Coordinates of C-alpha atoms in Angstrom, one line a residue:
Chain A
M297 CA 18.5 -12.7 1.1
R298 CA 19.8 -15.3 3.5
R299 CA 19.6 -15.8 7.3
V300 CA 23.2 -16.4 8.4
P301 CA 24.4 -17.5 11.8
I302 CA 27.3 -15.5 13.1
A303 CA 29.3 -15.3 16.4
E304 CA 28.1 -12.6 18.7
R305 CA 30.5 -9.9 19.7
A306 CA 31.9 -11.0 23.1
N307 CA 31.3 -7.4 24.4
W308 CA 28.0 -6.6 22.9
R309 CA 26.3 -6.1 26.3
D310 CA 29.0 -3.6 27.2
R311 CA 28.5 -1.9 23.9
A312 CA 24.8 -1.6 24.7
L313 CA 25.5 -0.3 28.1
Q314 CA 27.9 2.3 26.7
A315 CA 25.3 3.5 24.2
G316 CA 22.5 3.7 26.7
F317 CA 20.7 0.8 25.0
D318 CA 18.8 -0.5 28.0
F319 CA 16.0 -2.4 26.3
H320 CA 18.1 -5.1 24.5
T321 CA 16.4 -7.6 26.8
I322 CA 12.8 -7.1 27.6
D323 CA 11.1 -8.8 30.6
G324 CA 13.9 -11.4 30.5
D325 CA 13.5 -12.1 26.8
R326 CA 16.1 -11.4 24.2
Y327 CA 15.1 -8.4 21.9
W328 CA 18.4 -7.6 20.3
D329 CA 19.7 -10.8 18.7
E330 CA 23.0 -10.8 16.9
S331 CA 23.5 -14.5 16.8
V332 CA 22.3 -14.3 13.2
F333 CA 22.0 -11.6 10.5
Y334 CA 20.3 -11.3 7.2
A335 CA 22.5 -10.9 4.1
F336 CA 21.2 -9.1 1.1
S337 CA 22.7 -8.3 -2.3
L338 CA 23.0 -4.7 -3.3
E339 CA 20.5 -5.4 -6.1
Q340 CA 17.9 -6.7 -3.6
I341 CA 18.4 -3.6 -1.5
E342 CA 18.3 -1.0 -4.2
T343 CA 15.8 -2.5 -6.6
D344 CA 13.4 -4.4 -4.3
I345 CA 13.5 -2.3 -1.1
E346 CA 14.9 1.2 -1.6
A347 CA 13.2 2.2 -4.9
P348 CA 9.8 0.8 -3.9
T349 CA 10.0 2.6 -0.5
E350 CA 10.6 5.9 -2.2
E351 CA 7.8 5.2 -4.7
L352 CA 5.3 4.1 -2.0
H353 CA 6.2 7.1 0.1
A354 CA 5.5 9.4 -2.8
M355 CA 2.2 7.7 -3.6
A356 CA 1.2 8.0 0.1
I357 CA 2.1 11.7 0.2
D358 CA 0.2 12.2 -3.1
M359 CA -3.0 10.9 -1.5
L360 CA -3.1 13.7 1.1
D361 CA -4.6 16.5 -1.0
G362 CA -7.6 14.4 -1.9
I363 CA -8.1 13.0 1.6
V364 CA -7.8 16.1 3.8
G365 CA -10.3 17.9 1.6
S366 CA -12.9 15.1 1.8
E367 CA -15.2 14.7 4.7
E368 CA -16.2 11.3 3.4
Q369 CA -12.6 10.0 3.4
L370 CA -11.8 11.5 6.8
S371 CA -14.9 9.7 8.2
R372 CA -13.8 6.4 6.6
L373 CA -10.5 6.9 8.4
D374 CA -12.4 7.4 11.7
I375 CA -10.6 10.7 12.3
P376 CA -12.9 12.6 14.8
E377 CA -14.8 15.4 13.1
P378 CA -13.5 18.2 15.5
F379 CA -10.0 17.5 14.2
W380 CA -10.7 17.4 10.4
D381 CA -9.8 21.1 10.1
L382 CA -6.6 20.7 12.1
V383 CA -5.5 17.8 10.0
A384 CA -6.3 19.7 6.7
R385 CA -4.7 22.9 7.9
S386 CA -1.5 21.1 9.0
W387 CA -1.2 19.6 5.5
R388 CA -2.0 22.7 3.6
A389 CA 0.6 24.6 5.6
R390 CA 3.0 21.7 4.9
Q391 CA 3.8 21.4 8.5
P392 CA 7.1 19.5 8.6
H393 CA 7.4 15.8 9.1
L394 CA 10.4 13.9 10.3
Y395 CA 10.2 10.2 9.8
G396 CA 8.3 7.0 9.2
R397 CA 8.7 3.3 8.8
M398 CA 6.9 1.1 6.3
D399 CA 6.7 -2.6 7.0
L400 CA 7.4 -4.7 4.0
A401 CA 7.0 -8.5 3.5
Y402 CA 10.0 -9.6 1.4
S403 CA 11.5 -13.0 0.7
G404 CA 14.5 -12.1 -1.4
R405 CA 12.6 -12.6 -4.6
G406 CA 9.7 -10.8 -6.3
P407 CA 8.3 -7.5 -5.2
A408 CA 8.2 -6.5 -1.6
K409 CA 4.6 -6.0 -0.3
L410 CA 3.5 -3.1 1.8
L411 CA 1.9 -4.4 5.0
E412 CA 1.4 -1.0 6.7
L413 CA 2.8 2.4 7.2
N414 CA 4.0 3.3 10.7
Y415 CA 4.1 7.0 10.0
D416 CA 3.3 8.5 13.3
T417 CA 5.1 6.7 16.2
P418 CA 7.6 4.4 14.7
T419 CA 10.1 2.8 17.1
S420 CA 13.1 0.4 16.7
L421 CA 14.9 3.5 15.4
F422 CA 18.0 3.4 17.7
E423 CA 18.5 -0.3 17.0
A424 CA 18.4 0.3 13.3
A425 CA 20.2 3.6 13.0
F426 CA 22.9 3.1 15.6
F427 CA 23.3 -0.3 17.2
Q428 CA 23.2 -2.4 14.0
W429 CA 25.6 0.1 12.4
Q430 CA 28.0 -0.4 15.3
W431 CA 27.5 -4.2 15.0
L432 CA 28.7 -4.2 11.4
D433 CA 31.6 -2.0 12.2
D434 CA 32.7 -4.2 15.1
Q435 CA 32.2 -7.4 13.1
Q436 CA 34.4 -6.0 10.3
G437 CA 37.0 -5.0 12.9
E438 CA 36.9 -8.6 14.3
G439 CA 37.3 -9.9 10.8
R440 CA 34.0 -11.9 10.9
L441 CA 32.6 -9.9 8.0
P442 CA 34.5 -8.6 5.0
A443 CA 35.7 -5.0 4.8
A444 CA 33.6 -4.7 1.7
A445 CA 30.4 -5.5 3.5
D446 CA 27.9 -2.7 3.6
Q447 CA 24.5 -2.0 5.2
F448 CA 21.4 -0.1 4.0
N449 CA 21.5 2.4 6.8
S450 CA 22.1 6.1 6.4
I451 CA 19.3 6.7 8.9
Y452 CA 21.6 8.6 11.3
E453 CA 22.9 11.0 8.7
S454 CA 19.5 11.6 7.3
L455 CA 18.0 12.4 10.8
V456 CA 20.8 14.9 11.5
E457 CA 20.3 16.4 8.1
A458 CA 16.5 16.6 8.5
F459 CA 16.8 18.3 11.9
A460 CA 19.3 20.8 10.5
T461 CA 16.9 21.6 7.7
L462 CA 14.0 22.0 10.1
A463 CA 16.0 23.9 12.8
P464 CA 15.2 27.4 11.7
S465 CA 11.5 26.9 11.6
L466 CA 10.7 24.8 14.6
P467 CA 9.3 27.1 17.3
R468 CA 11.1 26.9 20.6
P469 CA 11.2 25.5 23.2
L470 CA 11.2 22.1 21.6
H471 CA 10.5 19.0 23.7
F472 CA 10.8 15.3 23.0
S473 CA 8.0 13.5 24.7
A474 CA 7.2 9.9 25.4
V475 CA 5.2 8.0 28.0
R476 CA 6.9 7.8 31.3
D477 CA 7.0 4.0 31.8
S478 CA 8.2 2.7 28.5
A479 CA 12.0 2.1 28.3
E480 CA 11.7 1.4 24.6
D481 CA 9.9 4.6 23.8
R482 CA 12.3 6.6 26.0
G483 CA 15.2 5.0 24.1
T484 CA 13.7 6.2 20.8
V485 CA 13.1 9.8 22.0
N486 CA 16.6 9.9 23.6
Y487 CA 18.1 8.9 20.3
L488 CA 16.1 11.5 18.3
R489 CA 17.0 14.2 20.8
D490 CA 20.6 13.1 20.5
C491 CA 20.4 13.6 16.7
A492 CA 18.6 17.0 17.1
I493 CA 21.3 18.2 19.4
Q494 CA 23.9 17.2 16.9
A495 CA 22.1 19.3 14.4
G496 CA 22.4 22.3 16.8
I497 CA 18.8 22.2 18.1
E498 CA 18.4 23.1 21.8
C499 CA 15.8 20.8 23.2
G500 CA 14.5 19.0 26.3
L501 CA 12.6 15.9 27.4
L502 CA 9.1 16.0 28.8
D503 CA 6.9 13.0 29.7
I504 CA 3.6 13.0 27.9
E505 CA 1.9 12.8 31.3
D506 CA 3.6 16.1 32.4
I507 CA 2.2 18.3 29.6
G508 CA 0.2 21.1 31.0
V509 CA -2.3 23.6 29.8
S510 CA -2.7 27.2 30.6
A511 CA -5.9 29.0 31.4
D512 CA -6.1 30.1 27.7
G513 CA -5.6 26.6 26.5
R514 CA -1.9 26.6 25.5
F515 CA 0.4 23.6 26.2
T516 CA 3.1 24.2 28.8
D517 CA 6.1 22.4 30.1
L518 CA 7.2 22.0 33.7
E519 CA 8.5 25.5 33.9
D520 CA 5.3 27.1 32.5
R521 CA 6.9 27.8 29.2
V522 CA 4.6 27.5 26.3
I523 CA 5.7 24.5 24.2
G524 CA 6.8 25.7 20.8
T525 CA 7.3 22.3 19.2
L526 CA 6.3 19.0 20.7
F527 CA 7.8 15.8 19.3
K528 CA 5.4 13.2 20.6
L529 CA 6.1 9.5 20.5
Y530 CA 2.4 9.1 21.2
P531 CA -0.3 8.3 18.7
L532 CA -2.1 11.3 17.2
E533 CA -5.4 9.4 17.4
D534 CA -4.9 9.1 21.2
L535 CA -4.0 12.7 21.6
F536 CA -7.2 13.6 19.7
R537 CA -9.4 11.5 22.0
E538 CA -7.8 12.3 25.4
E539 CA -8.9 15.0 27.7
F540 CA -6.4 17.7 26.5
G541 CA -7.1 16.9 22.9
R542 CA -9.8 19.6 22.7
Y543 CA -7.0 22.2 23.1
L544 CA -5.1 21.0 20.1
P545 CA -7.0 22.8 17.3
A546 CA -6.5 26.3 18.8
S547 CA -3.0 25.6 20.1
D548 CA 0.0 27.1 18.4
T549 CA 2.2 24.2 19.4
L550 CA 3.7 22.6 16.4
L551 CA 3.4 18.8 16.5
L552 CA 6.0 16.4 15.2
E553 CA 4.7 14.2 13.6
P554 CA 2.2 16.7 12.4
P555 CA -1.6 16.1 12.5
W556 CA -1.7 15.2 8.8
K557 CA 0.3 12.1 9.6
S558 CA -2.9 10.7 11.2
V559 CA -4.1 10.0 7.7
L560 CA -1.0 8.0 6.7
S561 CA -0.4 6.1 10.0
N562 CA -4.0 4.9 9.7
K563 CA -4.5 1.4 8.3
G564 CA -7.3 3.0 6.2
I565 CA -4.7 4.4 3.9
L566 CA -4.1 0.9 2.6
P567 CA -7.5 0.5 0.9
L568 CA -7.3 4.1 -0.3
L569 CA -3.9 3.4 -1.9
W570 CA -5.3 0.2 -3.4
E571 CA -8.4 2.0 -4.8
K572 CA -6.1 4.5 -6.5
H573 CA -3.3 2.1 -7.6
E574 CA -5.1 -1.2 -7.9
G575 CA -2.7 -3.9 -9.0
H576 CA 0.5 -2.0 -8.1
P577 CA 3.2 -4.7 -7.5
N578 CA 4.1 -3.5 -4.1
L579 CA 0.5 -3.2 -2.8
L580 CA -1.8 -5.8 -1.4
A581 CA -5.5 -5.8 -2.1
A582 CA -7.3 -4.1 0.7
K583 CA -10.8 -3.0 1.6
F584 CA -12.5 -1.2 4.5
D585 CA -14.2 -3.7 6.8
A586 CA -17.6 -3.1 8.4
G587 CA -16.9 -5.9 10.8
G588 CA -19.3 -8.7 11.7
A589 CA -18.8 -10.9 8.6
D590 CA -16.7 -14.0 8.7
L591 CA -13.1 -13.4 7.4
P592 CA -12.6 -15.4 4.2
R593 CA -9.6 -17.5 3.6
G594 CA -6.6 -15.7 2.4
W595 CA -7.4 -12.4 4.2
V596 CA -6.2 -10.5 7.3
R597 CA -8.3 -8.2 9.4
K598 CA -6.6 -5.3 11.1
P599 CA -8.1 -2.5 13.2
L600 CA -7.5 1.0 11.8
H601 CA -5.4 1.8 14.8
S602 CA -3.5 -1.2 16.0
R603 CA 0.1 -1.2 17.0
E604 CA 2.7 -3.9 17.7
G605 CA 0.7 -6.6 15.9
A606 CA -2.2 -6.4 18.3
N607 CA -5.8 -7.4 17.5
I608 CA -4.8 -9.0 14.1
E609 CA -7.0 -11.8 12.7
M610 CA -5.5 -14.0 10.0
H611 CA -7.3 -16.7 8.0
H612 CA -4.8 -18.8 6.0
E613 CA -5.5 -20.3 2.6
D614 CA -5.3 -23.8 4.2
G615 CA -8.0 -22.9 6.7
R616 CA -5.8 -22.2 9.7
R617 CA -6.7 -19.2 11.8
E618 CA -4.5 -17.0 13.9
Q619 CA -5.5 -14.2 16.1
T620 CA -3.7 -11.8 18.5
E621 CA -5.0 -10.2 21.6
G622 CA -4.9 -6.5 22.3
P623 CA -6.7 -3.3 23.4
Y624 CA -7.8 -2.0 20.0
R625 CA -11.4 -1.9 18.9
G626 CA -13.3 0.0 16.3
P627 CA -13.5 -0.1 12.5
G628 CA -10.9 -1.9 10.5
I629 CA -9.7 -3.1 7.2
V630 CA -9.1 -6.4 5.5
Q631 CA -6.0 -7.0 3.5
A632 CA -5.0 -9.9 1.2
L633 CA -2.9 -12.3 3.2
H634 CA 0.7 -12.3 2.0
P635 CA 2.5 -14.5 4.6
L636 CA 6.0 -13.5 5.6
A637 CA 8.6 -15.8 4.2
G638 CA 10.0 -18.3 6.7
F639 CA 13.7 -18.6 7.4
A640 CA 14.6 -21.5 9.7
G641 CA 11.3 -21.1 11.5
R642 CA 11.5 -17.3 11.8
F643 CA 9.5 -14.8 9.9
P644 CA 11.4 -11.6 9.2
L645 CA 9.6 -8.3 8.6
I646 CA 11.5 -5.5 6.9
G647 CA 11.1 -2.1 8.5
S648 CA 12.0 0.4 5.8
W649 CA 12.8 3.8 7.1
V650 CA 11.9 7.1 5.5
V651 CA 13.5 10.3 6.9
G652 CA 12.1 13.4 5.4
D653 CA 11.2 12.0 2.0
R654 CA 14.3 9.8 1.6
A655 CA 14.3 6.0 1.9
C656 CA 17.5 5.6 4.0
G657 CA 17.7 2.2 5.7
I658 CA 16.1 -0.9 7.1
G659 CA 15.7 -2.7 10.4
I660 CA 14.6 -6.3 10.6
R661 CA 12.4 -7.8 13.3
E662 CA 11.7 -11.5 13.2
D663 CA 9.1 -13.5 15.2
R664 CA 8.3 -17.1 15.5
S665 CA 4.8 -16.5 14.1
A666 CA 3.5 -15.0 10.9
I667 CA 2.2 -12.1 12.9
T668 CA 5.0 -9.8 14.0
R669 CA 4.2 -8.8 17.6
D670 CA 6.1 -7.1 20.4
S671 CA 7.8 -10.4 21.1
A672 CA 9.8 -10.1 17.9
C673 CA 13.6 -9.9 18.0
F674 CA 15.6 -7.2 16.2
V675 CA 18.2 -8.8 14.0
P676 CA 21.0 -6.9 12.1
H677 CA 21.6 -7.1 8.4
A678 CA 24.4 -6.6 5.9
I679 CA 24.9 -6.2 2.2
L680 CA 27.3 -8.8 0.9
D681 CA 28.6 -9.2 -2.6
E682 CA 27.1 -12.6 -3.3
D683 CA 28.8 -12.8 -6.7
S684 CA 32.2 -13.3 -5.2
G685 CA 30.8 -16.5 -3.5
V686 CA 32.4 -15.4 -0.3
L687 CA 30.2 -15.5 2.7
I688 CA 32.1 -15.6 6.0
A689 CA 30.4 -17.0 9.1
Chain B
M688 CA 28.2 3.1 0.3
K689 CA 24.7 2.6 1.6
R690 CA 25.4 3.4 5.2
S691 CA 26.3 6.4 7.3
R692 CA 30.0 7.3 7.3
T693 CA 29.8 7.5 11.1
A694 CA 27.2 7.0 13.8
A695 CA 27.9 9.3 16.7
L696 CA 26.1 9.7 20.0
V697 CA 26.6 12.8 22.1
L698 CA 24.2 12.4 25.0
M699 CA 23.3 8.7 25.2
G700 CA 26.9 7.4 25.6
A701 CA 28.4 6.5 28.9
A702 CA 30.6 9.6 28.7
P703 CA 28.5 12.2 27.0
L704 CA 30.3 15.2 25.6
L705 CA 29.4 17.9 28.1
L706 CA 29.9 20.6 25.6
T707 CA 26.8 19.6 23.8
A708 CA 24.5 19.1 26.7
C709 CA 21.1 20.6 26.0
T710 CA 21.0 22.9 29.0
E711 CA 24.3 24.5 28.2
E712 CA 23.2 25.6 24.8
T713 CA 20.8 28.5 24.3
T714 CA 19.4 30.1 21.2
R715 CA 18.1 33.6 21.2
E716 CA 15.9 34.7 18.4
G717 CA 14.3 37.9 17.7
L718 CA 12.2 39.6 15.0
Y719 CA 13.3 43.0 13.9
T720 CA 12.0 45.5 11.4
S721 CA 15.4 47.2 10.9
I722 CA 19.1 47.0 11.7
D723 CA 18.8 49.9 14.0
E724 CA 16.0 48.3 16.0
C725 CA 18.0 45.1 16.2
A726 CA 21.1 46.9 17.4
G727 CA 19.1 48.8 19.9
Q728 CA 17.8 45.7 21.4
V729 CA 20.7 43.3 21.1
G730 CA 23.6 45.8 21.3
D731 CA 25.6 44.1 18.6
L732 CA 25.5 46.2 15.4
A733 CA 27.8 43.9 13.4
A734 CA 25.7 40.8 14.2
C735 CA 22.5 42.7 13.2
E736 CA 24.1 43.7 9.9
E737 CA 25.3 40.2 9.2
A738 CA 21.9 38.7 9.9
F739 CA 20.2 41.3 7.8
D740 CA 22.4 40.5 4.8
K741 CA 21.8 36.8 5.2
A742 CA 18.1 37.4 5.4
R743 CA 18.0 39.7 2.4
Q744 CA 19.8 37.1 0.3
E745 CA 17.5 34.3 1.6
A746 CA 14.5 36.4 0.7
E747 CA 15.3 36.4 -3.0
L748 CA 15.4 32.6 -2.9
S749 CA 12.6 31.7 -0.5
A750 CA 10.0 34.5 -0.7
P751 CA 6.7 33.3 -2.1
R752 CA 6.3 33.9 -5.9
Y753 CA 3.2 35.0 -7.6
A754 CA 2.4 35.0 -11.3
S755 CA 0.5 38.3 -11.1
F756 CA 0.9 41.5 -9.1
D757 CA -2.7 41.3 -7.9
E758 CA -2.2 37.9 -6.3
C759 CA 0.7 39.2 -4.4
V760 CA -1.1 42.3 -3.3
A761 CA -4.1 40.3 -2.2
E762 CA -1.9 38.5 0.3
Y763 CA 0.6 41.1 1.3
G764 CA -0.9 44.5 0.6
T765 CA -0.5 47.3 -1.9
N766 CA 2.9 48.7 -1.1
R767 CA 4.6 45.5 -0.3
C768 CA 5.1 43.7 -3.6
T769 CA 7.7 44.0 -6.2
A770 CA 8.6 42.5 -9.6
R771 CA 11.5 40.1 -10.3
R772 CA 12.8 38.0 -13.1
D773 CA 14.3 34.5 -12.7
A774 CA 17.4 33.2 -14.4
N775 CA 15.3 32.2 -17.4
G776 CA 13.8 35.6 -17.8
H777 CA 10.4 34.7 -16.5
G778 CA 8.8 37.5 -14.6
Y779 CA 7.1 37.0 -11.2
F780 CA 6.1 39.0 -8.1
M781 CA 7.2 38.6 -4.6
P782 CA 6.5 40.4 -1.3
L783 CA 9.2 42.7 0.0
M784 CA 11.1 41.6 3.1
T785 CA 9.5 43.7 5.9
G786 CA 11.6 42.3 8.8
Y787 CA 14.1 39.7 9.7
L788 CA 14.8 37.1 12.3
M789 CA 18.2 36.9 13.9
A790 CA 19.0 33.8 15.8
Q791 CA 22.2 33.6 17.9
M792 CA 23.2 30.3 19.4
F793 CA 25.4 30.4 22.5
R794 CA 27.4 27.7 24.1
G795 CA 28.0 29.1 27.6
D796 CA 29.0 32.7 26.9
Q797 CA 30.5 31.9 23.5
R798 CA 28.5 32.5 20.4
A799 CA 28.4 29.3 18.4
G800 CA 26.2 30.4 15.5
L801 CA 24.3 33.2 13.8
S802 CA 21.5 33.0 11.3
G803 CA 19.4 35.5 9.6
S804 CA 16.1 34.8 7.8
P805 CA 13.5 36.9 6.2
A806 CA 10.1 37.8 7.6
F807 CA 7.1 39.1 5.7
R808 CA 4.1 40.9 7.1
D809 CA 0.9 40.0 5.3
G810 CA -2.1 42.3 4.6
N811 CA -3.6 41.4 8.0
G812 CA -0.5 42.4 9.9
H813 CA 0.6 38.8 10.6
W814 CA 4.3 38.0 10.4
K815 CA 5.3 35.0 8.3
R816 CA 8.5 33.2 7.4
P817 CA 9.2 30.6 4.7
A818 CA 8.7 27.1 5.9
P819 CA 11.5 24.6 5.5
G820 CA 11.1 21.9 3.0
A821 CA 12.9 22.2 -0.3
G822 CA 16.1 20.5 -0.9
G823 CA 18.2 17.8 0.7
V824 CA 16.4 15.1 2.5
Y825 CA 13.1 16.8 1.7
S826 CA 11.8 16.5 -1.8
N827 CA 8.5 18.4 -1.7
G828 CA 9.1 20.7 -4.6
V829 CA 10.3 24.2 -4.9
A830 CA 7.3 26.0 -3.5
R831 CA 8.0 27.0 0.0
P832 CA 4.8 27.5 2.0
M833 CA 4.8 30.3 4.5
Q834 CA 4.2 29.8 8.2
A835 CA 3.3 32.1 11.0
I836 CA 6.0 33.5 13.3
S837 CA 4.7 32.7 16.8
A838 CA 4.3 35.7 19.0
E839 CA 6.3 36.1 22.2
P840 CA 6.1 36.1 25.2
N841 CA 6.2 32.4 25.7
R842 CA 5.2 31.9 29.3
A843 CA 1.8 31.0 30.7
P844 CA 0.9 29.7 34.1
T845 CA -0.1 26.0 34.0
V846 CA -3.5 25.4 35.4
R847 CA -3.7 21.6 34.9
R848 CA -1.5 18.7 33.9
G849 CA -2.1 15.0 33.1
G850 CA -4.6 15.4 30.3
F851 CA -2.5 13.3 28.0
G852 CA -1.2 9.8 28.5
S853 CA -4.3 7.9 29.6
S854 CA -4.3 5.5 26.6
G855 CA -0.9 4.1 27.4
S856 CA -2.2 0.9 28.7
H857 CA 0.3 -1.3 26.9
R858 CA 4.1 -1.7 26.8
S859 CA 4.8 1.1 24.4
A860 CA 3.0 3.8 22.5
G861 CA 5.3 3.3 19.6
S862 CA 4.9 0.9 16.7

């Protein structure tokens, strides 16, 4: 695994425009950064990332039976009691799931470590599935990367396959839903909708804020149609707690991701995984945290529900402390600190995608700090045959 | 190769393929208890027969399987269970297909697809269909759970909006 500078495509902004990628620059700051890429060997991808991702996914799914049937575990995860039955029913009915992203710390050597599961509302999907794919294709066309270069990225094919598999059983109408004012979230649902249409699924877009309820508590779209399936790029825990959440348990609307994902997208799954698989090479020690106590050296504190690296507290072995601001409160966990490896002052985080139950690609975000926040840049990757000793760029 | 062979966009591109625009594609799906009932409602006997045949084949593969007759009867009722043998000669019981779903996809006026899938009525009178899951990108075993077929009609006057979205205080709700 190496961080390799490379010439940008002269026309990448046009390429972005053509593909509707309108959040490559956010608030004036670069988000898509193709002045460098990460090079992996096939061995690193297959042995250190793909196989552990499949294994960790299977381990996480395997936890569900025990958790959804246990009031104690559901309480530890801070899932509100009125939704316990909904979560359990959705799992027992095996309501379909679409995708997730696990964040891995990986340096190129040794086992990748699971930092967290983003199994409810993962973003950076379009960048990983489409735009970095196109980047490699273009760079090969320009001769800057060898024709034999590859990429761990069958995300697109897996998404279309997943939608085609689910198509017969997703009640219609189906809407893709995100918050109105987030270009990034809209980009993600636009892309998912694009894939769904390619799989032959008729579907629409609906802002989260525009979801309605009928007098008998069913969710409706802007034309008063009862929503059959709602893909919501919006956290389940927020849906549970907001005003319309009380209509969820009796509603027939199928949610994607389904309510049982609230168990896996929760940082509390990390100590539960550790309790069951203590010492697993891809897991970090983790415990539930009552709060209050001082964080010991070598540990990180994370709220159960934080996103985009917000409200993270880190106490390094050398005594340094880092902390990020954010809106998240409530109970949390502590996790053994496994600092991201530094490459030229940047700290890459591997987002390893799971579509259906298949590990099918990665996207890399790198920040200038050990905590990956929403300031991180998305950087493409390629698989190069390091044995040949040829590395162009 | 570890990457997709292609990576197409149909809607997001600057020149989207109009053929595939969401609004121009419609799917009509109905639940029917017989070919005659289907033909009476849809007016296309050949389509109803084709969907029925597909559903009947699918039923043999995806109907729930029970080790004993009593287990099957408990779920689906006395006259609705039958014995089968798998390729290895092991016996099992499954409910009879009591209806089928026909879905027709149209692009404009042209029919672009037809599918038929089995439906089963349980002992409480509720219609169910096999959930997706097995095979391909999904690995969760061979057991295909059943899920309810949602009842039509699908319209209801909205009395209020805006009860979701209040937590979106930061840049993105994603992660």
